[in-house]
Amino acid sequence: MKILFVGDVVGKIGLDTLENYLPQIKQRVKPQLTIVNGENANGGKGIKVEDYQRIQVAGADVVSGGNHIWDKREVMDFIDDPGKKILRPYNYPGKNVPGRGCIEIKVNQKKVYVINMQGNALMQPIDNPFYAFDELLPTLDKDAIKFVDFHAETTSEKIAIGNYLTGRVSAVIGTHTHVQTNDAHIFNKETAYLTDVGMTGSYDGILGVKKEPILNRFLTQRPNKFEVDDDGRMQIGFCVVDINDQTNNARSIHNYVINPDNKKFLD
Amino acid sequence: MKILFVGDVVGKIGLDTLENYLPQIKQRVKPQLTIVNGENANGGKGIKVEDYQRIQVAGADVVSGGNHIWDKREVMDFIDDPGKKILRPYNYPGKNVPGRGCIEIKVNQKKVYVINMQGNALMQPIDNPFYAFDELLPTLDKDAIKFVDFHAETTSEKIAIGNYLTGRVSAVIGTHTHVQTNDAHIFNKETAYLTDVGMTGSYDGILGVKKEPILNRFLTQRPNKFEVDDDGRMQIGFCVVDINDQTNNARSIHNYVINPDNKKFLD
Amino acid sequence: MKILFVGDVVGKIGLDTLENYLPQIKQRVKPQLTIVNGENANGGKGIKVEDYQRIQVAGADVVSGGNHIWDKREVMDFIDDPGKKILRPYNYPGKNVPGRGCIEIKVNQKKVYVINMQGNALMQPIDNPFYAFDELLPTLDKDAIKFVDFHAETTSEKIAIGNYLTGRVSAVIGTHTHVQTNDAHIFNKETAYLTDVGMTGSYDGILGVKKEPILNRFLTQRPNKFEVDDDGRMQIGFCVVDINDQTNNARSIHNYVINPDNKKFLD
Amino acid sequence: MKILFVGDVVGKIGLDTLENYLPQIKQRVKPQLTIVNGENANGGKGIKVEDYQRIQVAGADVVSGGNHIWDKREVMDFIDDPGKKILRPYNYPGKNVPGRGCIEIKVNQKKVYVINMQGNALMQPIDNPFYAFDELLPTLDKDAIKFVDFHAETTSEKIAIGNYLTGRVSAVIGTHTHVQTNDAHIFNKETAYLTDVGMTGSYDGILGVKKEPILNRFLTQRPNKFEVDDDGRMQIGFCVVDINDQTNNARSIHNYVINPDNKKFLD
Ligand SMILES: [Fe+2]
Ligand SMILES: [Fe+2]
Ligand SMILES: [Fe+2]
Ligand SMILES: [Fe+2]
Ligand SMILES: [Fe+2]
Ligand SMILES: [Fe+2]
Ligand SMILES: [Fe+2]
Ligand SMILES: [Fe+2]
């Protein structure tokens, strides 16, 4: 099974970029399952139901999340709707966390779990993601494909999770830094891994956001309102993981960016 | 002028890897200047004079640093030696910081400054790197090439510095995360940029270090001694920046990794 | 000279508390100079001109600040007004920081500098406060009293600054944690010191803010809007430093709280 | 029942200070139970069996811990010895954490639990302490006294835990900052609370450690070896909680320091 994973969609231009490129990408890749990270879809912070719907109509089967998933209160209106395939990180603390951190879907006859987990190194001190996997994975169907969006800041925690889950899940794809890394590979011929898949939206801003307020924050250390760089040129970061449906091991992983400096994928 | 930049050499296996690959890489790339980051050369933390010498003999003209440059006291024995081309981050606070953050060298007739600067977002609160550049750059020869190793944790601070220095330096190459990113490009046809160039050393460990103690740290949050993974397979991360000697603008930037899963560069 | 210093006024109830207690306190203490920290006066974050005025009318000669001083944009309307005695931390980076970090006033014939400085350990990485003092102090009149509000998180940075300034300023009083410490003393018979003076406002909330959202933040790690606990009972934290006008050395320092459990000061 | 709690013993001078003052303090207070925090007993970091023994012989019934409890490997030799009454924070992650976070003792006929818990705000991201209490408390005897050493950095997390446990435990005493606070009170006539009890050891250093390396760390941001200030003058910080054995509610809490500037307790 081919699974297409697209990095964090940032703001209106991120949605525009997704609508522009996702159909072409899918036509070439022909994935059986498409997952898009949407934690920044609404103005760079959070997601509303209309953003979710645009992402879905553009071609996503599942929308994944991260630390920003909670930023717009309106997410509460649909995050628990069983008809909406939206994830939040599994390991937020407490018993009644809204939403789901793991979604089961059927692709043809094959069961796939999409899991969203978040790191806690240099981030909020939520539940330890290593133990959260130890708790979650035994509850899932052994014969299913497990695909992980690991949303984390540091490279050490991400690679550590990749090692920890080797042979236990089919793929671990990192998100959150918004910059794609160049380290896609398969651990032990079992688990596909990429430290970060990058982002979708403005190519000219800083991580999808207008340059000026970010620069001003570093220069002044005083509060600065960030705004999505909706007038920028477009970029999209994604990867394709091919998984053996019999063994649930990854066969290949390839990562791509499309931006004004790099249109190789479209050739 | 072609400048070759090699990411953080980690421990004995990092030095072995450098000695193994650097000559081949230089033969193909034919750089006029070679810079290697050495902050982790001695057992993963710091650098001693014998490590410096191995890096130099392997083919480096300048050895760059980072937050770990201070970790072995023996660095004090040679960091101020004018005959040693070793850098520490420019913006450590105070008036009498040992060593240099900017080194001038002549390549044929052309003057080149190699600058090492460190971020302070999610790291030690050293001097603001943006203002440090504002202070340093006007003191340098306008007609020289300026090449920056920006050692920082977050992608936002790195891309912000890349934007801030566009048109003011020839290249900004990130280090510290030990994972190469896939975003090499030239800002405004002037300044070559790469968020992180990656590392040199064990391919099987976590950022060059043995897996077990890193995993144990995440699992226990108790002290764990890290050791370099000297028995691992080798990887090396590097990039090549071509700079127009007349305008000091970058003409191209290409990033590469060599590891057991990716030998494309050697083809 | 007796100087009265009152800890962070938090929200409407903080202003009410100040108006309620400050006149009584001044009647007993009979200070020549009164300084009140106002960084949280407006709804717990920032300060507007009407808050400044209430604090002044209540009896403050100088209003000091901290990291939250910037939180309401309206502070820009008066922070540069030479007629307003309001401080922001001196060591925010850059050349054109709005406002002043050091204010000179005459008390009878004696010159007094009130200085507001901020730490950078476990806080924003603003300019190093140690070097900022090295730069500022030599520019000030040697014969004047210097009184410091050091706004910082960690006890180590606060005590370190107290040691660093011993013999160079008359008093270093800490703010920011909103909890008064029990360590008032005089370093080397020269410099009065208190790690934190505490806060002014609700006694029933958490640091002046309603309990529920704070508890929810710890329990959920998701965004929670904080609100000032305007219905709580009142507390005020303050200290009195007596300084020898001839030597500028501190003679004594006494710290006090008034709250429903502790009315000793009023006896 | 009167319980005496003594703050973090730092290094050799801390042990000397304890031996010097604890007998006198006990003679005056006449506590039924004495608890001493020992996480810094060995050279400022960690504890060995001989330090434990000195603390015990000096008069402690239970030795409590914190983040530094693990720093000397030799702690492993006795942390699991049922005959040794030593605690480590309860909420370190994983199933087989060495040692105990809760110790039950009998004082006359009354059962008392001493619990050591650690915060995770601006500290290591260990398990959420709020939920750890929710899990632990129901497993304990309802009719017993519960006394908590909450080892944490921020005042907000400490006061939040104090509120969270009101009516559920008899006392919450904070440690870790090494500076005693001036906010002892009883929440809702049930739970005694103090944000931090302070430390035991050198009065002249910074948090028990020699000044120079701490100052150098702030001035250089480079590695500096800390050493305990064994030549300093002595200080000790402690508190006394009186608990009603029938209701397990606190009747009173009083905090004290003894140091060269403050000998009031000894009068
Ligand atoms: Fe994101
Ligand atoms: Fe994120
Ligand atoms: Fe490194
Ligand atoms: Fe580094
Ligand atoms: Fe405050
Ligand atoms: Fe503050
Ligand atoms: Fe301690
Ligand atoms: Fe501690």
mmCIF file of C-alpha atoms in Angstrom, chain C residues 159 162-163 166 170-173 182-195 241 250 252-255, chain D residues 203-205 233 235 259-262:
data_model
loop_
_atom_site.group_PDB
_atom_site.id
_atom_site.type_symbol
_atom_site.label_atom_id
_atom_site.label_comp_id
_atom_site.label_asym_id
_atom_site.label_seq_id
_atom_site.Cartn_x
_atom_site.Cartn_y
_atom_site.Cartn_z
ATOM 1 C CA ILE C 159 21.305 35.673 44.257
ATOM 2 C CA GLY C 162 22.801 40.305 44.377
ATOM 3 C CA ASN C 163 26.391 39.193 44.891
ATOM 4 C CA THR C 166 27.238 44.160 46.257
ATOM 5 C CA SER C 170 22.080 50.130 47.535
ATOM 6 C CA ALA C 171 19.435 47.449 47.037
ATOM 7 C CA VAL C 172 18.474 44.527 44.797
ATOM 8 C CA ILE C 173 14.863 43.449 45.189
ATOM 9 C CA ASN C 182 12.147 34.954 53.585
ATOM 10 C CA ASP C 183 15.766 35.889 52.926
ATOM 11 C CA ALA C 184 16.004 39.662 53.328
ATOM 12 C CA HIS C 185 19.514 40.592 54.407
ATOM 13 C CA ILE C 186 22.339 42.976 53.617
ATOM 14 C CA PHE C 187 25.314 41.715 51.622
ATOM 15 C CA ASN C 188 28.556 42.868 53.226
ATOM 16 C CA LYS C 189 26.833 45.725 55.112
ATOM 17 C CA GLU C 190 26.369 47.393 51.732
ATOM 18 C CA THR C 191 23.571 46.067 49.552
ATOM 19 C CA ALA C 192 20.085 45.129 50.738
ATOM 20 C CA TYR C 193 18.738 42.006 49.091
ATOM 21 C CA LEU C 194 15.470 40.058 48.852
ATOM 22 C CA THR C 195 14.955 37.255 46.326
ATOM 23 C CA VAL C 241 14.868 49.456 52.740
ATOM 24 C CA ALA C 250 21.726 49.916 53.186
ATOM 25 C CA SER C 252 18.213 47.685 57.077
ATOM 26 C CA ILE C 253 15.718 45.761 55.015
ATOM 27 C CA HIS C 254 12.384 44.419 56.215
ATOM 28 C CA ASN C 255 9.842 42.467 54.198
ATOM 29 C CA TYR D 203 25.135 30.955 53.885
ATOM 30 C CA ASP D 204 27.806 32.739 51.849
ATOM 31 C CA GLY D 205 27.635 30.811 48.608
ATOM 32 C CA ARG D 233 29.016 30.338 57.352
ATOM 33 C CA GLN D 235 22.309 28.449 57.414
ATOM 34 C CA ASN D 259 21.720 32.048 59.763
ATOM 35 C CA PRO D 260 24.250 34.693 60.850
ATOM 36 C CA ASP D 261 21.706 37.447 60.163
ATOM 37 C CA ASN D 262 18.777 35.724 61.799
#
